[in-house]
C-alpha positions as a Markdown table, in Angstrom:
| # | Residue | x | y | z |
|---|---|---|---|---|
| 1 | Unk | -14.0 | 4.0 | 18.3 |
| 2 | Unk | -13.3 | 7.5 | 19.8 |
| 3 | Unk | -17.1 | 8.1 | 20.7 |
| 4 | Unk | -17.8 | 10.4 | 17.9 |
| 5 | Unk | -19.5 | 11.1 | 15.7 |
| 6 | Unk | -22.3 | 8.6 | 13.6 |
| 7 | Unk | -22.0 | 5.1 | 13.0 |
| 8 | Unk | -24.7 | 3.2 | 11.2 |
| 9 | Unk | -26.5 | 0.8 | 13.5 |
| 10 | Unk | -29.5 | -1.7 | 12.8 |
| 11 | Unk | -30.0 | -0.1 | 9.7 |
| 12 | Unk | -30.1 | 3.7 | 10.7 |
| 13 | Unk | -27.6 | 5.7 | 11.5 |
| 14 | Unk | -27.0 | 7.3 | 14.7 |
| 15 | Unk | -24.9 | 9.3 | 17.0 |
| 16 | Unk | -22.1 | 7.1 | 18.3 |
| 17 | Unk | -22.1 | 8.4 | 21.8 |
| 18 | Unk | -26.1 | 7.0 | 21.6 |
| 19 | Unk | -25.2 | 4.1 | 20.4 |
| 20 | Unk | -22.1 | 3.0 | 23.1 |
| 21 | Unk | -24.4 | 4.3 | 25.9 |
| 22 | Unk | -27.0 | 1.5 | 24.6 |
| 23 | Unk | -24.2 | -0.9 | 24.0 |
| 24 | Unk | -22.2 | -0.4 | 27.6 |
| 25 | Unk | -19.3 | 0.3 | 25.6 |
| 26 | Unk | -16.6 | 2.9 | 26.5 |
| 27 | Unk | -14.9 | 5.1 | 23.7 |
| 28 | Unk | -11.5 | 4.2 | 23.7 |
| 29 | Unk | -8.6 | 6.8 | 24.8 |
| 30 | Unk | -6.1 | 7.8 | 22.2 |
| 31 | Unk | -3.2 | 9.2 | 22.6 |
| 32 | Unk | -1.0 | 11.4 | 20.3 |
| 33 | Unk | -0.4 | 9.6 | 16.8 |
| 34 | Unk | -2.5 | 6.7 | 17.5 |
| 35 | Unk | -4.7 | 7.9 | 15.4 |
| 36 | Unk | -2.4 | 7.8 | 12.6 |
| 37 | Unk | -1.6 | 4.4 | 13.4 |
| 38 | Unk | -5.1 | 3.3 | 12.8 |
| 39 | Unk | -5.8 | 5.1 | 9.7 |
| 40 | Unk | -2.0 | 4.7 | 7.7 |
| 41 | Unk | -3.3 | 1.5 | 6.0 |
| 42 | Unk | -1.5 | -1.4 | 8.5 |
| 43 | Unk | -5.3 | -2.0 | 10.0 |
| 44 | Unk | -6.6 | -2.6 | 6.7 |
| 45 | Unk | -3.3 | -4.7 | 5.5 |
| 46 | Unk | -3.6 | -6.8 | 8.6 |
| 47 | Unk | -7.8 | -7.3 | 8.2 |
| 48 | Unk | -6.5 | -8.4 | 4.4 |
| 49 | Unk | -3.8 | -10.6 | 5.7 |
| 50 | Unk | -6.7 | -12.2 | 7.8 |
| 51 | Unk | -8.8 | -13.0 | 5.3 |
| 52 | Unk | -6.0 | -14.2 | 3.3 |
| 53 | Unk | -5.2 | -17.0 | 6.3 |
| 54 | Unk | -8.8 | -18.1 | 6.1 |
| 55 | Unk | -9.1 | -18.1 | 2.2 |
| 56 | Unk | -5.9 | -18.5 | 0.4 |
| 57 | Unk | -7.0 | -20.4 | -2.8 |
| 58 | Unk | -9.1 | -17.0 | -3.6 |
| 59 | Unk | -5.8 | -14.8 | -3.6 |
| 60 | Unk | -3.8 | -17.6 | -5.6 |
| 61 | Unk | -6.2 | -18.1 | -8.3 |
| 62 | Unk | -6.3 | -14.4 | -9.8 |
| 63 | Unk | -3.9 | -13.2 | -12.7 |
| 64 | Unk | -1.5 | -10.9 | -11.8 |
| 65 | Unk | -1.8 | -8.5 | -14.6 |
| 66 | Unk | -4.3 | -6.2 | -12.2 |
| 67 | Unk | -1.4 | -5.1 | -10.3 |
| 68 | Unk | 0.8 | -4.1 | -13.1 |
| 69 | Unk | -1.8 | -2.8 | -14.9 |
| 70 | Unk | -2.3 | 0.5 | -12.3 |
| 71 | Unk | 1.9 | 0.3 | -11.8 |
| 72 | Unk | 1.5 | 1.5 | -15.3 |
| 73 | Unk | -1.7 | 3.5 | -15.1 |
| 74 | Unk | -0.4 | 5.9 | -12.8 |
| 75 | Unk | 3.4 | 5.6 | -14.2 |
| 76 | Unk | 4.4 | 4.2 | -11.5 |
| 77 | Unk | 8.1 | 3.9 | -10.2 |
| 78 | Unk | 10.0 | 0.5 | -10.1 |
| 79 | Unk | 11.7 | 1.0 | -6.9 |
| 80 | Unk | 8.4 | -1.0 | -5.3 |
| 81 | Unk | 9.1 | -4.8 | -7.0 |
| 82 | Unk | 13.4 | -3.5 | -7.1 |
| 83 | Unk | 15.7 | -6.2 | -6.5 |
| 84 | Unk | 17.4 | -4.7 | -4.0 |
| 85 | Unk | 14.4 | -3.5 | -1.7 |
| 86 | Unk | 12.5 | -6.8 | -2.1 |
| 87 | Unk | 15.9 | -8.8 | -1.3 |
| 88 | Unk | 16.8 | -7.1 | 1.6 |
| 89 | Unk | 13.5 | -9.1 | 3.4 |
| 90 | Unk | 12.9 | -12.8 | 4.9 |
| 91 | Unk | 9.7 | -13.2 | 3.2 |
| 92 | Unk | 10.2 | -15.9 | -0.1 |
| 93 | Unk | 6.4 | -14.4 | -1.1 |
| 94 | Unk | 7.4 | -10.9 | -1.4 |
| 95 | Unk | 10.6 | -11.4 | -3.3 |
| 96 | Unk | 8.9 | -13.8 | -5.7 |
| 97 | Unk | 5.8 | -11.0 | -6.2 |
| 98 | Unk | 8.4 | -8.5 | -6.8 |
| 99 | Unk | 10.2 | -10.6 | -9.5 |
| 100 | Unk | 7.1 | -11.7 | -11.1 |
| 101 | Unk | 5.9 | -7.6 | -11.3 |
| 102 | Unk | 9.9 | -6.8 | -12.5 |
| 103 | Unk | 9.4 | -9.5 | -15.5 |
| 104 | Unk | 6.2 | -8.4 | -16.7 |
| 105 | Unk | 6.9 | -5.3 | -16.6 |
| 106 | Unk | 10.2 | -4.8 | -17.9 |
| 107 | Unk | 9.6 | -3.2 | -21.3 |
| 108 | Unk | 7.1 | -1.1 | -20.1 |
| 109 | Unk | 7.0 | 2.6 | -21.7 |
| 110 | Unk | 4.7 | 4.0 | -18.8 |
| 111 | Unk | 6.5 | 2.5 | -15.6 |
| 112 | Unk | 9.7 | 5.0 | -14.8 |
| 113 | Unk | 12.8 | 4.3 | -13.5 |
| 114 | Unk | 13.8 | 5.8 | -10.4 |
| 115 | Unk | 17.4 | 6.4 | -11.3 |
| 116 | Unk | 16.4 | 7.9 | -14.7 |
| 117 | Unk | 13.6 | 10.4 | -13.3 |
| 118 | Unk | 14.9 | 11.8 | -9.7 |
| 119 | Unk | 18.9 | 11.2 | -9.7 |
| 120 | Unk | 21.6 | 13.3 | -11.5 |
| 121 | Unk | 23.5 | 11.4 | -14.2 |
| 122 | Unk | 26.1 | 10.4 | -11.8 |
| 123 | Unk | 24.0 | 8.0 | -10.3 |
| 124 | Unk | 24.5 | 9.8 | -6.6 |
| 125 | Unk | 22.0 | 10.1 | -4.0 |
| 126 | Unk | 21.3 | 13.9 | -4.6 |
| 127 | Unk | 17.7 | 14.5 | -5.5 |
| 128 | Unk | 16.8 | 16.7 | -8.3 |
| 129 | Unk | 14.1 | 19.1 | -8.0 |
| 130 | Unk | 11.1 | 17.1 | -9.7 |
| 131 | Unk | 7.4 | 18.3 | -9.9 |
| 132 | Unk | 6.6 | 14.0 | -9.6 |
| 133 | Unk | 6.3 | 12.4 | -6.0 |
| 134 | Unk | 9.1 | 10.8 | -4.4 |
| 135 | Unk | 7.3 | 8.1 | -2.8 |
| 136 | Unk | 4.9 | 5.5 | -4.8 |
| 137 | Unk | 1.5 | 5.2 | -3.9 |
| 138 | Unk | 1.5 | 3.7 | -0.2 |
| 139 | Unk | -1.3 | 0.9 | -1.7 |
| 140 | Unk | 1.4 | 0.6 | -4.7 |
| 141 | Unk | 4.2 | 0.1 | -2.7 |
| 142 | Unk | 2.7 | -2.5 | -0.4 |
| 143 | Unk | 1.9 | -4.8 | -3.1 |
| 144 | Unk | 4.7 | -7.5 | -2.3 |
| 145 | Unk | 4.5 | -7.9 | 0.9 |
| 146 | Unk | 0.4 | -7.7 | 1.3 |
């Protein structure tokens, strides 16, 4: 998108400069933290939210285990499908994923709880020290509302 680089091409690759030249395209001009913005995963959420418009029953025919299985693969915390979280937006979908992943998983050994691993007893906001991250998988996180 930026010019450079190698992009693959009718089957070979080649340098991307080449390639515009040959095309008439123009690299586009970035400026600071756009590129973040198209690498953070919301390009590839809204390219899956596309395909999801044009071919819904594919989405709505698979089990749902997949998802809660890698919640509990990487022992995964809850605060993703909480109530709280999930409640606090307008989308019926997302609220209804998250309860679905909460019930299935609710006597999991593997997935932690967030109060149980990062808070003091108290319950308080104060974050312990903890070798574990404090944010979820961003693909994790994202599964109600993608």
């Amino acid at each position: 998108m930026i010019g450079e680089g190698e992009v693959s091409f009718k089957g070979s690759y080649r340098p991307t400069e080449e390639v515009f030249k040959e095309l008439g395209l123009n690299p586009i001009k970035m400026h600071i933290r756009e590129g973040l913005g198209l690498i953070n995963g919301t390009s590839a959420m809204t390219g899956i939210g596309m395909i999801m418009l044009s071919m819904p029953a594919i989405f709505w025919i698979g089990p749902p285990w997949p998802r809660q299985m890698i919640t509990e693969i990487v022992e995964s915390y809850d605060d993703h499908f909480s109530d709280g979280l999930n409640r606090a937006k307008a989308h019926h979908g997302q609220r209804q994923v998250a309860r679905t992943m909460k019930f299935i998983l609710k006597d999991s050994k593997l997935v932690r709880r967030r109060a149980d691993h990062l808070y003091n007893n108290d319950k308080t906001v104060e974050v312990k020290y903890s070798k574990h991250k404090v944010q979820e998988y961003y693909s994790l996180r994202c599964v109600p509302q993608v």
